[in-house]
Coordinates of C-alpha atoms in Angstrom, one line a residue:
X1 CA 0.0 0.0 0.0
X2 CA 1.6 3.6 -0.8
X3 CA 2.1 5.1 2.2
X4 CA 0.0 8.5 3.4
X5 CA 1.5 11.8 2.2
X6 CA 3.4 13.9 4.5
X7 CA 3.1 17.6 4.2
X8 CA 4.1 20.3 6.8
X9 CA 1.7 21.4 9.3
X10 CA 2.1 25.1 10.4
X11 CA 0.4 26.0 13.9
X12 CA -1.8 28.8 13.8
X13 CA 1.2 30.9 14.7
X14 CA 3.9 33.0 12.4
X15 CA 7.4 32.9 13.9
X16 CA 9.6 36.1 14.9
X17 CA 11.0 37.4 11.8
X18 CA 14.8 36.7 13.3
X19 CA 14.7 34.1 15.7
X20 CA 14.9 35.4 19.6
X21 CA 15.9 33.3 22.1
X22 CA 12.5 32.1 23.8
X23 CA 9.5 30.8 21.8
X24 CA 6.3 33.6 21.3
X25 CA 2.9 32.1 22.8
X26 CA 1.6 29.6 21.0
X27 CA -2.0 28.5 20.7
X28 CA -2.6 24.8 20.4
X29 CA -4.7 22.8 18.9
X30 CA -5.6 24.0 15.4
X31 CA -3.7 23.4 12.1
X32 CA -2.9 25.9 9.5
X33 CA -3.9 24.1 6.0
X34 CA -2.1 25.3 2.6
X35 CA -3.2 23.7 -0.5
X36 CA -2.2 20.0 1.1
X37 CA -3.6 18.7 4.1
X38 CA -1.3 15.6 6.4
X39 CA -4.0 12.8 6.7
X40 CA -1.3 11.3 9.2
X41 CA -1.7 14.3 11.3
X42 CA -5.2 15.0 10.9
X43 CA -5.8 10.8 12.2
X44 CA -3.7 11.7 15.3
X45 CA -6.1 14.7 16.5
X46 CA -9.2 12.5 15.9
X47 CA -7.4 9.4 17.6
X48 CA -6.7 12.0 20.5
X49 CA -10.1 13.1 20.5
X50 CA -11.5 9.6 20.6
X51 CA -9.2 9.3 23.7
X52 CA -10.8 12.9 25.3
X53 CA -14.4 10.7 24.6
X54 CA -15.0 13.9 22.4
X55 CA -15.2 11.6 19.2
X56 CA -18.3 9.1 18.7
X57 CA -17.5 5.5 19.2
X58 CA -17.9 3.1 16.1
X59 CA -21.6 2.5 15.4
X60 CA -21.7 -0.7 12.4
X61 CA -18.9 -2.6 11.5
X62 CA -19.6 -4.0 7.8
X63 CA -19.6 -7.9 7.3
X64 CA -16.9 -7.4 4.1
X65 CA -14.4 -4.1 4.2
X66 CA -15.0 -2.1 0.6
X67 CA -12.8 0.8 -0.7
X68 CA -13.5 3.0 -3.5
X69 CA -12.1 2.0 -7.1
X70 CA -8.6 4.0 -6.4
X71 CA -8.8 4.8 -2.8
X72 CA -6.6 3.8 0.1
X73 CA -8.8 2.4 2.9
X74 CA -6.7 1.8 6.0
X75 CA -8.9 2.1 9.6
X76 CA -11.5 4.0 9.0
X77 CA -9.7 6.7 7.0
X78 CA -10.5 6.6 3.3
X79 CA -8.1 8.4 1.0
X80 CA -9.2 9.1 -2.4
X81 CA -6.6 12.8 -3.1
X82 CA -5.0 13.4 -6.3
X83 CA -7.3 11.0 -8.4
X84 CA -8.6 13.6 -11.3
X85 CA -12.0 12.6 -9.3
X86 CA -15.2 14.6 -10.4
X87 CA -17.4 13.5 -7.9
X88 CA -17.7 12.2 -4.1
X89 CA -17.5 8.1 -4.6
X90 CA -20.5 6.4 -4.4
X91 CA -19.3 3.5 -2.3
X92 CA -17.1 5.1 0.3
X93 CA -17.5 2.7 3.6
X94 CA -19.9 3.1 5.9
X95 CA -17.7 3.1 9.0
X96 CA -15.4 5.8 7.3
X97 CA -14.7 8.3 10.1
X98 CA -12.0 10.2 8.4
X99 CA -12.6 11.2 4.0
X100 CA -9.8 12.4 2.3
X101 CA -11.0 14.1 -1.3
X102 CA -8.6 16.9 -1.6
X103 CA -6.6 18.0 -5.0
X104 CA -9.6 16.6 -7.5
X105 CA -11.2 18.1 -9.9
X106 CA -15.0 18.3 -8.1
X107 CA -17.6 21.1 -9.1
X108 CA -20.2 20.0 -7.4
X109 CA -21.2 18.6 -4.0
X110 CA -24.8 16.5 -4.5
X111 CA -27.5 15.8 -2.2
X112 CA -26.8 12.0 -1.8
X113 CA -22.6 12.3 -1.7
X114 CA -22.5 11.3 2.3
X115 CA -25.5 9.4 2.2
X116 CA -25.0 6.8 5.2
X117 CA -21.3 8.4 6.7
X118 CA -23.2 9.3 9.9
X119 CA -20.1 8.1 11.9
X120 CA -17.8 11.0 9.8
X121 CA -15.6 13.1 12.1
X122 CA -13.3 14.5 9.3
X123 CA -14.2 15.7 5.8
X124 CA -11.4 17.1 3.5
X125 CA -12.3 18.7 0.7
X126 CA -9.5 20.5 0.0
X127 CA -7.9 22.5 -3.4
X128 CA -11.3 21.3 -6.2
X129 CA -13.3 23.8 -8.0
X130 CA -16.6 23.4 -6.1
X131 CA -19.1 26.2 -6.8
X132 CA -21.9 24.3 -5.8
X133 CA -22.7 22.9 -2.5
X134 CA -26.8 21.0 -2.1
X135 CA -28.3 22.4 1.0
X136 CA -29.0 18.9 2.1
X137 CA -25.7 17.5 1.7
X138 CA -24.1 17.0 4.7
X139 CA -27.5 16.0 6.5
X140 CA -26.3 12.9 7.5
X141 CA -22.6 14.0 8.5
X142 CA -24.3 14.2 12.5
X143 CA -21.1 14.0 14.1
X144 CA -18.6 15.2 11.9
X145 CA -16.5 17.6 13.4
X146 CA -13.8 18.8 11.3
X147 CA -14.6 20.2 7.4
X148 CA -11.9 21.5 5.2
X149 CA -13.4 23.6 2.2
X150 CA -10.5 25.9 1.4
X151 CA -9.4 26.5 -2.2
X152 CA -12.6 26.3 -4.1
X153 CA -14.6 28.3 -5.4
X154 CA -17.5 28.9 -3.1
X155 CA -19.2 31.9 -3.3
X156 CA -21.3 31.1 0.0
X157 CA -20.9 29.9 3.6
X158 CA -23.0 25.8 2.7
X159 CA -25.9 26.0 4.2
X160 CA -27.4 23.6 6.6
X161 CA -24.0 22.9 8.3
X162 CA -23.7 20.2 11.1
X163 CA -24.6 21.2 14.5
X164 CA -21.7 18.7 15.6
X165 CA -19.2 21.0 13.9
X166 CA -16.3 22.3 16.1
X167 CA -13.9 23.3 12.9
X168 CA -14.4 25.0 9.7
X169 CA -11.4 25.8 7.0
X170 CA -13.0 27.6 4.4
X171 CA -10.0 29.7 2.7
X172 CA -9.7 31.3 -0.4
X173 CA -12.8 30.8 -2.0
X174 CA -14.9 33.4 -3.6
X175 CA -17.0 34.1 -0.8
X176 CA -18.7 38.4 -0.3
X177 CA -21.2 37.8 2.3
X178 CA -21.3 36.3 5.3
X179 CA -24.9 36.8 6.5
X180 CA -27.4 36.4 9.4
X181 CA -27.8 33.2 10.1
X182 CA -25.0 31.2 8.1
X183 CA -23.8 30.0 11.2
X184 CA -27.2 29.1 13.2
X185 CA -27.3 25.9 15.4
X186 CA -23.0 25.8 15.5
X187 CA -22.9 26.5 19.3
X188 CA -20.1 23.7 19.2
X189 CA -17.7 25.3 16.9
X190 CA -14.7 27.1 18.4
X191 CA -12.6 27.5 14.8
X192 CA -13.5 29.1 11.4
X193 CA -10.6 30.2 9.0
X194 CA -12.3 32.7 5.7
X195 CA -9.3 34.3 4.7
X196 CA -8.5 35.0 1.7
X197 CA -12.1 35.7 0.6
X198 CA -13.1 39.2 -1.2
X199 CA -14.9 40.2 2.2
X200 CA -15.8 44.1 3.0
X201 CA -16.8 45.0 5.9
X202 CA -20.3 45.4 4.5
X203 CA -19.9 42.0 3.7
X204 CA -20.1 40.9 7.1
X205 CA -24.0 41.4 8.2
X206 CA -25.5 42.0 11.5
X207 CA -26.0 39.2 13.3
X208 CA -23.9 37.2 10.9
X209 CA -21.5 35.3 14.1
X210 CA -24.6 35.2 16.1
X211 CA -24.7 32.2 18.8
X212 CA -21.0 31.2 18.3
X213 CA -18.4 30.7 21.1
X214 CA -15.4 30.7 18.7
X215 CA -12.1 30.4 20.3
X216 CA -10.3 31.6 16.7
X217 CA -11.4 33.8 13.5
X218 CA -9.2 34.2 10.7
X219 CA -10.0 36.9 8.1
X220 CA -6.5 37.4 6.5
X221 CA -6.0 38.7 2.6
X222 CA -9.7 39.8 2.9
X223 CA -10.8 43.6 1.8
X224 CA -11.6 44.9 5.2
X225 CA -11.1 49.0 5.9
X226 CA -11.8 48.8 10.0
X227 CA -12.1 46.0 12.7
X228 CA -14.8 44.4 12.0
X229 CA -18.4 45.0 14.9
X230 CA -19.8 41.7 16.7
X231 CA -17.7 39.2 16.7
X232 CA -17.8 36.5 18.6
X233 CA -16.7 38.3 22.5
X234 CA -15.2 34.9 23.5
X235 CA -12.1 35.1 20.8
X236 CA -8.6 33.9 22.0
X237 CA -7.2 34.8 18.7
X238 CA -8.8 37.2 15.7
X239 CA -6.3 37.2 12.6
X240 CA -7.0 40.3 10.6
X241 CA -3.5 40.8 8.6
X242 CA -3.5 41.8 5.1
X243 CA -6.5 43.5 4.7
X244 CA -6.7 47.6 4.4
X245 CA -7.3 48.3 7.5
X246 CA -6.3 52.9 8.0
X247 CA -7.0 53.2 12.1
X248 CA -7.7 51.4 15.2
X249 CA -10.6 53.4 16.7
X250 CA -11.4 53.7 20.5
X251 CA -14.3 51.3 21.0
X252 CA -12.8 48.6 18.0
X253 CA -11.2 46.2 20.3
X254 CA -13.5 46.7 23.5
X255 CA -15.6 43.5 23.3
X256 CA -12.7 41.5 22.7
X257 CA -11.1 41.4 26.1
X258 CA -10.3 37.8 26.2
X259 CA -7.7 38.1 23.0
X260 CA -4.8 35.6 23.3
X261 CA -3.1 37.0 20.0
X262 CA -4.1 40.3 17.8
X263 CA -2.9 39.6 14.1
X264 CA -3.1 43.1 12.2
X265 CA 0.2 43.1 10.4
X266 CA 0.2 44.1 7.0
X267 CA -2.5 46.7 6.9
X268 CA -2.4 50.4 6.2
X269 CA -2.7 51.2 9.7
X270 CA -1.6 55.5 10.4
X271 CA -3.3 55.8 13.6
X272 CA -3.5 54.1 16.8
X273 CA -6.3 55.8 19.3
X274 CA -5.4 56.5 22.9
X275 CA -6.7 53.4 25.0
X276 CA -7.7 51.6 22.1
X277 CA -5.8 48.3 23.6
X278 CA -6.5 49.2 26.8
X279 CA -9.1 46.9 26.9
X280 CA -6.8 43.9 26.0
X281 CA -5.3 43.1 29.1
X282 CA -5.1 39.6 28.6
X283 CA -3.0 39.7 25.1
X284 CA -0.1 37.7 25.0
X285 CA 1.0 38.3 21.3
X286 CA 0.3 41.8 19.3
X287 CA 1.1 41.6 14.9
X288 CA 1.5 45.3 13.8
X289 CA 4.2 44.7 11.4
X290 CA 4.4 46.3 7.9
X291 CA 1.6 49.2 8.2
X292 CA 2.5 53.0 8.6
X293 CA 2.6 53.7 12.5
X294 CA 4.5 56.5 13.7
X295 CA 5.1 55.7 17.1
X296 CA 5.1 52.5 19.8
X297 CA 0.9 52.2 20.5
X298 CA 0.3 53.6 24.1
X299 CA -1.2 50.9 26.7
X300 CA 1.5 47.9 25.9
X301 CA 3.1 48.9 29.4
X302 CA 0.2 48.1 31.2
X303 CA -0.3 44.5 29.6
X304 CA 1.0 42.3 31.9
X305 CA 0.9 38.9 30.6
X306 CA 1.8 40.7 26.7
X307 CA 5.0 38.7 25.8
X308 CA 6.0 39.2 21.7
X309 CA 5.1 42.6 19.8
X310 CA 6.0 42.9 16.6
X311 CA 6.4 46.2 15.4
X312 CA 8.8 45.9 12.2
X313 CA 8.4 47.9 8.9
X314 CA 6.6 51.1 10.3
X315 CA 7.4 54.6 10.2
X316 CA 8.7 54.6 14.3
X317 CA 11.3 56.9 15.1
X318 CA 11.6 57.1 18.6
X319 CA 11.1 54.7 21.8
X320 CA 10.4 56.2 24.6
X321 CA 11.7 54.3 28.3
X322 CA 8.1 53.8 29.7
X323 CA 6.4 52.1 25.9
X324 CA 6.9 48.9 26.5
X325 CA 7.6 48.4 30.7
X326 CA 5.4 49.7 33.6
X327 CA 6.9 52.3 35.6
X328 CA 9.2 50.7 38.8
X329 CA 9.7 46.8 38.7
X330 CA 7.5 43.4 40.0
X331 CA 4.4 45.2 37.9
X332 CA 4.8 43.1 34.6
X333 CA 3.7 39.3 35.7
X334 CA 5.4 37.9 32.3
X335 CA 8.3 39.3 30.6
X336 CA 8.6 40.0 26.9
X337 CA 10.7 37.6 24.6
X338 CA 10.4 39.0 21.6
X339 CA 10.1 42.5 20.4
X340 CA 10.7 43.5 16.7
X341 CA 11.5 46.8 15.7
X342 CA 13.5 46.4 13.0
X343 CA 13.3 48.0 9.9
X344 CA 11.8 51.1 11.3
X345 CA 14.0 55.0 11.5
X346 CA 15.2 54.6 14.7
X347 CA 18.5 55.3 15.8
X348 CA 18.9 52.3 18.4
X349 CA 21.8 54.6 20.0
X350 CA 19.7 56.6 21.7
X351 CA 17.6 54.6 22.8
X352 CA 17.8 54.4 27.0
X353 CA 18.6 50.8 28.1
X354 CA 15.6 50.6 30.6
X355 CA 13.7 50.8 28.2
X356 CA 13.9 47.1 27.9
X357 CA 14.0 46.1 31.6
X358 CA 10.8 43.8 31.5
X359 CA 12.6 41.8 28.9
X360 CA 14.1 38.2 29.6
X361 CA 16.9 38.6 27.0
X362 CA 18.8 41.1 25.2
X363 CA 18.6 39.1 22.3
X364 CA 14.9 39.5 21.9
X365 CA 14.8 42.9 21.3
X366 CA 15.5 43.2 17.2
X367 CA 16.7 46.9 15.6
X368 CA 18.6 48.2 12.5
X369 CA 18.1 47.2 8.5
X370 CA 16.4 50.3 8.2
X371 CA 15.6 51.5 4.3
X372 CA 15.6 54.9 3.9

């Protein structure tokens, strides 16, 4: 049997720029999918699941194991990637809990394609050109908890997802809207990842994250000008980096006091309001990188548990010795290990060395390669 595939898997996390000396906060437990998905690692998470008793046990065993005409069956995972394939299979195992479809040539998701996979947990649908999705497909996916939709060419949220849903990958599709009521009856899902969709802020209607306790919200390489209003308050991590986001406005951040990580690097962001991260006191990791800020954002003193900022590839010119540490010494309960300001016109001479006394090592602070 050819063996499974083995791509890289990329936390959701980006790495310091230059390495510093300790690890930045990582949030576990979610993969960052390109266009290839590891099956291998996607079968450990469900097998660790099974363990947590967060997975459904087995509910038929079939008297005589079938696989798909050019599919690898091996213990309940059924891989059918990379076949040309321009449908779901028709005969795909009962007992299946984890289906592999990605890099195919599918259109079209039908109303009978998961007929009978009620014991599901994983679908991977991965890099197809599906445009069309029946509202009553994934009726009898009850229990599946992971779905991987990115690289398609959706132009809608499916309708009708499953209420067992705790994950949702739907990246770079073709998707405008996002509205009221696309995610009603999810009160189990804690992940959905829509970058790289052509979403405005208009896009995003009312009402549209309604009912949700997500934990993570990616919308990266969207078309967003502000912050977006009423998402979910519960978020550990919100990724809005490359979008067109000008300003960070007083009362943009204030529901969101439970933020883990801030991703808004790569924006056009001029203008920082007073108190606008105030409200983040829980923050442990803060992207600004590559936008147009003119000076270290006020209020990252006063974050106690903040540990990597990443401030590179701005317009900064001066640091000032109370910007990043509290005033006196025992205030700050975790100290910073990593701080990028390079590439920004600051002469790192005159910059006091207190400045940097809540940091654990001098080699996490990063200056210089400036381009003029």
């Amino acid at each position: 049997m050819i063996p499974f595939s083995v791509v890289l898997l990329l936390l959701c996390a980006t790495p310091l720029p230059i390495p510093s000396v300790a690890l930045p906060f990582e949030q576990k437990g979610f993969l960052d999918f390109g266009k290839s998905i590891d099956v291998e690692g996607l079968m450990m998470m469900m097998m660790n699941d099974e363990e947590e008793g967060s997975a459904v046990e087995e509910y038929y065993k079939p008297e005589q194991p079938t696989c798909p005409f050019g599919c690898q069956c091996n213990q309940k995972v059924v891989q059918c990637s990379d076949l040309g394939s321009h449908y779901v299979p028709y005969d795909v195992p009962p007992e299946t809990r984890l289906l592999d479809l990605q890099s195919n040539q599918i259109r079209e998701i039908r109303e009978d394609d998961f007929k009978g996979l009620s014991n599901l947990y994983a679908l991977v649908l991965v890099n197809n050109k599906i445009s069309r999705v029946h509202p009553r497909a994934f009726m009898p996916l009850r229990r599946m908890q992971k779905l991987y939709f990115s690289h398609n060419q959706l132009t809608a949220v499916p309708k009708n997802l499953p209420s067992s849903l705790v994950e949702l990958r739907i990246h770079d599709n073709h998707i405008k809207k996002v509205a009221a009521g696309d995610f009603s009856g999810l009160g189990s899902m804690n992940c959905i990842e829509m970058g790289r969709n052509p979403i405005q802020n208009s896009g995003l209607e009312p009402g549209a994250f309604d009912g949700l306790k997500l934990t993570f919200l990616c919308i990266s390489e969207a078309k967003l000008t502000g912050i977006p209003k009423d998402l979910p308050e519960g978020l550990h991590e919100l990724h809005l980096d490359q979008n067109q986001i000008q300003a960070i406005e007083l009362e943009d951040l204030r529901q969101y006091e439970g933020l883990h990580r801030l991703g808004l690097g790569y924006n056009h962001i001029r203008h920082i309001e007073h108190g606008s991260l105030d409200y983040l006191q829980n923050l442990r990791e803060l992207h600004l990188e590559n936008n147009r800020i003119p000076n270290v954002p006020g209020g990252l003193a006063g974050m106690k548990h903040l540990q990597v900022v990443y401030l590179h590839s701005n317009n900064i010119s001066q640091v000032d010795m109370n910007d990043f540490c509290p005033e006196g010494f025992g205030v700050k309960k975790t100290y910073y290990n990593g701080i990028s300001l390079f590439d920004n016109p600051i002469n790192s001479w005159e910059v006091v060395p207190t400045t940097f006394r809540c940091v654990s090592n001098r080699m996490a602070v990063q200056f210089g390669n400036h381009k003029k």
